[in-house]
Coordinates of C-alpha atoms and ligand atoms in Angstrom, one line a residue:
X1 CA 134.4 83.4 -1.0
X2 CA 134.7 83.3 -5.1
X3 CA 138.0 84.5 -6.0
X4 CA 138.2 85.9 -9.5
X5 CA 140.8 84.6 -12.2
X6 CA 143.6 87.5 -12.7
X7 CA 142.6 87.1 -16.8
X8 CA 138.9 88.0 -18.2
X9 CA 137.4 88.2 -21.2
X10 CA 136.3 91.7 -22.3
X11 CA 134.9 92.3 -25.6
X12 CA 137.1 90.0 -27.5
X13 CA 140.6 90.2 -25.4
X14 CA 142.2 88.9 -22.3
X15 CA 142.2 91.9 -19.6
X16 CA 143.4 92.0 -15.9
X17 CA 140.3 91.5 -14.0
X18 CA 141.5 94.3 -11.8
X19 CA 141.3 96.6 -13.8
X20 CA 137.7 95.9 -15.2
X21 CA 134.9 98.2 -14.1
X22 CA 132.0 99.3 -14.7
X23 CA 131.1 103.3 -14.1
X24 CA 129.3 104.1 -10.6
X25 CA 127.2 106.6 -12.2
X26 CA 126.8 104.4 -15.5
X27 CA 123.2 102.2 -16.0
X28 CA 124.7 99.0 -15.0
X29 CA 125.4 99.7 -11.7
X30 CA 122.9 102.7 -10.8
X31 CA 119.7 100.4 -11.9
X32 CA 120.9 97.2 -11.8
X33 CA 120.4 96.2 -15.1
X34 CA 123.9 94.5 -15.1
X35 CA 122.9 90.6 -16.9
X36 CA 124.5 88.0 -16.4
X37 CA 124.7 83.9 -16.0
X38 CA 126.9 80.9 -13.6
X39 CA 127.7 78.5 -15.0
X40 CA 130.4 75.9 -13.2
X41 CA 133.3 73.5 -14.7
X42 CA 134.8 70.5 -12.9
X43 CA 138.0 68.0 -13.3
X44 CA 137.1 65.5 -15.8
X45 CA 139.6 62.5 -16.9
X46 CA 140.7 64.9 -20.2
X47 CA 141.0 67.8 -17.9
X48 CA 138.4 70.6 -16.9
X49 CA 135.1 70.8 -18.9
X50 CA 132.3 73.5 -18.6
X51 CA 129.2 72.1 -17.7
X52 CA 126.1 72.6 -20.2
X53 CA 127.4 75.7 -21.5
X54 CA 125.7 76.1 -24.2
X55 CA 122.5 76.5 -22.6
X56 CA 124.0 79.2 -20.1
X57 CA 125.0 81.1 -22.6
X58 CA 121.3 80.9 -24.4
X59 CA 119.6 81.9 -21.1
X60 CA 122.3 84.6 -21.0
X61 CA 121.2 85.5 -24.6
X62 CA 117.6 85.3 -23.7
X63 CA 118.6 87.8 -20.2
X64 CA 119.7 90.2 -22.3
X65 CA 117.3 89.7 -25.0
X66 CA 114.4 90.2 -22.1
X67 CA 116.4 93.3 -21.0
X68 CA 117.0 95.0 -24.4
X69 CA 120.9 95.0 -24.4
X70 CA 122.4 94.8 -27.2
X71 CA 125.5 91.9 -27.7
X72 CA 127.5 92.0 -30.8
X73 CA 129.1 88.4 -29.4
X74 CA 127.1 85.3 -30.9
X75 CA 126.9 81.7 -28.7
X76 CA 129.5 80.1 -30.0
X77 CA 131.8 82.6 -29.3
X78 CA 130.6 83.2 -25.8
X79 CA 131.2 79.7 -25.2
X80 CA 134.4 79.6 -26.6
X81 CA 135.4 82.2 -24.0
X82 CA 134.1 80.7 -21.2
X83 CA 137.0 77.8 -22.4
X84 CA 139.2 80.0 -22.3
X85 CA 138.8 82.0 -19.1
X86 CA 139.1 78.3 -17.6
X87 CA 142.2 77.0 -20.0
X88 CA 143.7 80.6 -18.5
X89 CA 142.7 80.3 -14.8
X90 CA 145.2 77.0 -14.8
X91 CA 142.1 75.9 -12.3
X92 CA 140.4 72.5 -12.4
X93 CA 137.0 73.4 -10.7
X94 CA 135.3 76.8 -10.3
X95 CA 132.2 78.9 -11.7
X96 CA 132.3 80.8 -15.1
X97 CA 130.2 83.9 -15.3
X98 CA 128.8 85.5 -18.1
X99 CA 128.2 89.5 -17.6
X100 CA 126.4 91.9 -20.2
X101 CA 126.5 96.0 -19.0
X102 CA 126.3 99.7 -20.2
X103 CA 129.2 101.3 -19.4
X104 CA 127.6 105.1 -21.0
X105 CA 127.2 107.2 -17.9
X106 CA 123.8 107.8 -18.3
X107 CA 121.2 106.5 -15.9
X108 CA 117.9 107.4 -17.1
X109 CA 116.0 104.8 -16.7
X110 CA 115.8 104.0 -20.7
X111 CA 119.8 104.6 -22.0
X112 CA 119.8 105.8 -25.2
X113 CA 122.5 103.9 -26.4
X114 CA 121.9 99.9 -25.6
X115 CA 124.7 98.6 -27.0
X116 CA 126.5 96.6 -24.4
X117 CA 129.8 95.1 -23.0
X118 CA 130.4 91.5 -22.5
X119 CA 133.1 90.0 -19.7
X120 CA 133.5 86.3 -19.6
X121 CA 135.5 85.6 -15.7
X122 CA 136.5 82.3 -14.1
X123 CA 135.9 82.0 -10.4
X124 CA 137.4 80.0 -7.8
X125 CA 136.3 78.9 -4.0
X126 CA 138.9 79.8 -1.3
X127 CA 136.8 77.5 1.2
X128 CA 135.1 74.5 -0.2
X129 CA 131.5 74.8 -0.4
X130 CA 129.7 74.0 2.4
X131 CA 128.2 70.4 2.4
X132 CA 126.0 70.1 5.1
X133 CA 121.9 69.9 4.9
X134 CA 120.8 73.0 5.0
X135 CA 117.8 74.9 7.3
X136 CA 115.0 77.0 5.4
X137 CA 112.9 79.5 6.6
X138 CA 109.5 80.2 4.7
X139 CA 107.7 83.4 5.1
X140 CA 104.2 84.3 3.9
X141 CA 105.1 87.5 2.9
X142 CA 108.4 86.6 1.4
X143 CA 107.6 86.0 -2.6
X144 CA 109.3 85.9 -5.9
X145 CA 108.3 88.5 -8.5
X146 CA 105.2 87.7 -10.6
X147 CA 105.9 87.4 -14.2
X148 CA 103.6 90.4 -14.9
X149 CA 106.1 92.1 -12.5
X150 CA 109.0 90.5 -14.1
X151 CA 109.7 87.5 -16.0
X152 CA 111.2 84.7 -13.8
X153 CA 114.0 83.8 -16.1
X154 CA 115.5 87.2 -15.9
X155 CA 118.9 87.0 -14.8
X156 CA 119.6 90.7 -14.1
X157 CA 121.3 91.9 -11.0
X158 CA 118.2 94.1 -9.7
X159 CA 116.1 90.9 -9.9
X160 CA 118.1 90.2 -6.9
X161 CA 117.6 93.0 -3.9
X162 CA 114.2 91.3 -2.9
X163 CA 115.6 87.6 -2.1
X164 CA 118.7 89.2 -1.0
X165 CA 116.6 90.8 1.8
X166 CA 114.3 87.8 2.3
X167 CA 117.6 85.9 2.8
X168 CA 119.0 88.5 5.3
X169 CA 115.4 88.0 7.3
X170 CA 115.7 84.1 6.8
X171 CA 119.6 83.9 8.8
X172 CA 118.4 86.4 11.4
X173 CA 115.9 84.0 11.8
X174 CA 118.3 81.4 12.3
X175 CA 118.2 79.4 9.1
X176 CA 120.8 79.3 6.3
X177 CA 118.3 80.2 3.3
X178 CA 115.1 81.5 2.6
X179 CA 112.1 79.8 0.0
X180 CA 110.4 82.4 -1.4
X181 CA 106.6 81.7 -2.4
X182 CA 104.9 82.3 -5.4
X183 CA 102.2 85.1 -6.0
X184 CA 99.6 82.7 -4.9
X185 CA 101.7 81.0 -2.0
X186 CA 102.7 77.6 -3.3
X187 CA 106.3 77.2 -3.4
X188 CA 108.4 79.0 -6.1
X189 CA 112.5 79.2 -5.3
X190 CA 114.9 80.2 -3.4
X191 CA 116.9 83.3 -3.9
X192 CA 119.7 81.4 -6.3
X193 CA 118.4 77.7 -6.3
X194 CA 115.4 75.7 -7.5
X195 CA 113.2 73.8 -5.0
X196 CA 112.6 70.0 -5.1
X197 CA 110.7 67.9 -2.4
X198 CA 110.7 63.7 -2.7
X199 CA 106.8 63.1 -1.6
X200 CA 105.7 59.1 -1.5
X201 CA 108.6 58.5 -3.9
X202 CA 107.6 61.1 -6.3
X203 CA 110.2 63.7 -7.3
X204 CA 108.1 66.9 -7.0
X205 CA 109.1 70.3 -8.5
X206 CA 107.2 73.6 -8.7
X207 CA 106.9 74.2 -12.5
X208 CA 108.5 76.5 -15.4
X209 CA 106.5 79.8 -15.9
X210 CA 107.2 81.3 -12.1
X211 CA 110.3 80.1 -11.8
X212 CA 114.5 80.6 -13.3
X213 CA 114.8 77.8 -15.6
X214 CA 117.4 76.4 -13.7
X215 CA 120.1 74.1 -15.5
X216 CA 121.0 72.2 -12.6
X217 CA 116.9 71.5 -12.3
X218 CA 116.8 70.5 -15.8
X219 CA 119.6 68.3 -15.3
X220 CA 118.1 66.6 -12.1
X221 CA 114.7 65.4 -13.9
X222 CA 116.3 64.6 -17.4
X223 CA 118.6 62.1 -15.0
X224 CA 115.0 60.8 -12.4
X225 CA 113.3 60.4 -15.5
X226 CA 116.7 58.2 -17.1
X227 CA 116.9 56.2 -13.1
X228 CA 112.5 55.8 -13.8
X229 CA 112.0 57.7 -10.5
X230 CA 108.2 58.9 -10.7
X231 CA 108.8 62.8 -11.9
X232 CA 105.7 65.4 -11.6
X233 CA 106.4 69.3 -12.6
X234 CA 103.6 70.6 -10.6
X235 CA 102.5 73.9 -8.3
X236 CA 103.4 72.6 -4.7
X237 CA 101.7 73.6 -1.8
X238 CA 103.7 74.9 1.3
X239 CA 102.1 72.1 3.5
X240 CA 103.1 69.7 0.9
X241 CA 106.9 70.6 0.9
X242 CA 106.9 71.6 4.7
X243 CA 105.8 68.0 5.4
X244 CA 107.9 66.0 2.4
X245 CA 110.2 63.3 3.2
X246 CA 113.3 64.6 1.3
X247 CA 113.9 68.4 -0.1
X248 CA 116.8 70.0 -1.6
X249 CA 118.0 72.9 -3.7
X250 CA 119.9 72.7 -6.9
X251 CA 122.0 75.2 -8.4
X252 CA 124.8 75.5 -10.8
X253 CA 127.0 76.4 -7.2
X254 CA 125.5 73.6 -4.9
X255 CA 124.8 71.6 -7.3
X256 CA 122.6 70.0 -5.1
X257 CA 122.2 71.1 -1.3
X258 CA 119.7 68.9 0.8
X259 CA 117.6 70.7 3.2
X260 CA 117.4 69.1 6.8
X261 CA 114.7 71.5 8.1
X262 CA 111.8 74.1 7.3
X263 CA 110.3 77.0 9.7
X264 CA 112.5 74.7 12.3
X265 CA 110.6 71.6 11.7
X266 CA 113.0 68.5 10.6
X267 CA 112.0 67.0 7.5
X268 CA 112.5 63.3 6.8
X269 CA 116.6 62.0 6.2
X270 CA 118.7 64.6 5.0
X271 CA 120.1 63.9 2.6
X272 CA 117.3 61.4 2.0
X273 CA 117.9 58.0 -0.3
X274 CA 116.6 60.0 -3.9
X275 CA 118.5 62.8 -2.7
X276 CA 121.7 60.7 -2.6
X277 CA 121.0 58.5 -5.6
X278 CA 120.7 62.0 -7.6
X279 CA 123.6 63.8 -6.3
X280 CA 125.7 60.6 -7.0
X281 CA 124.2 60.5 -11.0
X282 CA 124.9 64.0 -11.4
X283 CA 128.4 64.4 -10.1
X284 CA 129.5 61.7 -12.3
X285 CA 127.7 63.5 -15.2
X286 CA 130.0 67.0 -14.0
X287 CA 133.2 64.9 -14.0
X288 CA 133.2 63.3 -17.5
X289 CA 132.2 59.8 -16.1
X290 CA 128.7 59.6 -17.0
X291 CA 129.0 58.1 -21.1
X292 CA 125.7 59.0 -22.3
X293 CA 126.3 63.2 -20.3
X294 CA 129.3 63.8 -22.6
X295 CA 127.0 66.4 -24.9
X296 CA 126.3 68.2 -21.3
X297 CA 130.6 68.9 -21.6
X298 CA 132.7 71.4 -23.3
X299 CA 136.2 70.8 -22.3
X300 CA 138.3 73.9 -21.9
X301 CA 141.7 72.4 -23.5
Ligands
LIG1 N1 116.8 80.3 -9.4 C1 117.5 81.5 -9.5 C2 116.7 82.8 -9.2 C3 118.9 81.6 -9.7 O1 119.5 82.7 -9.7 C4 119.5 80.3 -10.0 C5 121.0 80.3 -10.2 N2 121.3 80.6 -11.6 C6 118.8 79.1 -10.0 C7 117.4 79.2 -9.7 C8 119.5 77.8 -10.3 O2 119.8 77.8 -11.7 P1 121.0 76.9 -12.2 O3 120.8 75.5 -11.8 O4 121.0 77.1 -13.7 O5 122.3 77.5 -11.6

């Protein structure tokens, strides 16, 4: 469970988090058009650092650009909060989250004033994250929303309600997550996490244009491509994934979660060899320890 720090940022100044809300009968909450972004900060050798900041806070940017909110708080000073949520919190490792929201109480479906709230909050785990491969379920009919429907790299809490239910269906079914198609039926995502499979030693991942641009999946193939593991950014076939030797999610919470089994059926190792070699690379970029990562860093003291 995510325990949020007693301090957030609200427009500019420290409040108790306790006491920050957002109306019931106000936009944010009664069409879901709350945006927001995760991103994560770990213990490095000069203390906690954010991870890749800066380019949470542009897809936060370009969330509420897609939106239409309107954020009187430019990047730097976004980021510069996030710091300080984490310098506050006195915590070493935990998410950061970036929230943008109407507080007028006026739910028609078009607000006529835009003009937006920003909190900044630091989040801890009570309970470490889970660590063990995880089992997917894959439905035909579960999908994630065409961009004509809406653009995949909007992260606005209404994009949400379908893979929350298509995860729902997925653990009644027994698994732990669900992979949600694409409009034609090759694999897209899961409901918080990008999709990789390791097929004849080729890192394989669905491509941007269907998909969230996910950091962590950025990440992953700027540091295959750095290790010269064969990389290929490519629509992939449910057969394809369902019969890879090595799968996994990544996501700024994870980072990277291998997946032991789809529909029921085991894949190969889990995790597999690449899977391992990747999660080693990029937990040592997280911690400070990876000397050509430091730009992928902003420490928080
Ligand atoms: N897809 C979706 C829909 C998500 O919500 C997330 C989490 N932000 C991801 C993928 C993974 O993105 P990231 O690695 O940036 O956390």
């Amino acid at each position: 469970m995510a325990i949020t720090a007693p301090l957030l940022w609200l427009d500019g100044t420290m409040v108790e988090s306790k006491t920050a809300g957002a109306p019931l009968m106000g936009h944010a909450a009664q069409r879901g058009s709350l945006v927001f972004d995760v991103g994560s900060f770990r213990t490095t050798p000069r203390g906690p650092a954010l991870f890749r900041a800066r380019d949470h806070v542009a897809r936060f940017l370009r969330s509420v650009g897609i939106v239409g909110l309107e954020v009187r708080f430019d990047a730097e000073t976004l980021v510069r909060a996030a710091a300080r949520v984490v310098a506050e919190s006195g915590s070493e490792e935990g998410l950061v989250r970036w929230s943008a929201f109407l507080t007028a109480r006026e739910p028609d479906l078009v607000p006529r004033d835009l003009a937006a709230h920003v909190a900044v909050a630091a989040q801890t785990f009570q309970d470490p994250p889970r660590r063990a491969p995880i089992r997917v379920a894959v439905f035909d009919d579960a999908r994630k929303a065409a961009p004509e429907v809406l653009p995949p790299d909007t992260k606005a809490a209404g994009a949400y309600l379908g893979p929350m239910i298509a995860r729902k269906r997925a653990i009644a079914a027994g698994a732990d997550d669900v992979v949600l198609l694409d409009k034609d039926g090759d694999i897209a995502e899961a409901p918080i996490a990008n999709v990789f499979a390791v097929i004849d030693r080729t890192l394989w991942t669905p491509p941007l244009g269907r998909i969230l641009p996910g950091i962590t999946r950025d990440s992953v193939l700027a540091i295959a491509r750095a290790m010269s593991i064969p990389v290929r950014e490519d629509r992939l076939p449910l057969d394809r994934f369902t019969s890879a030797d090595e799968a996994f999610l990544t996501a700024t919470s994870l980072p990277i979660a291998p997946i032991a089994s789809v529909n029921g059926r085991p894949l190969g190792a889990a995790p597999g060899p690449i899977t391992t070699r990747l999660t080693e690379q990029l937990a040592l970029a997280r911690s400070g320890q990876a000397p050509d990562r430091q730009e992928w860093l902003t420490y928080a003291r």
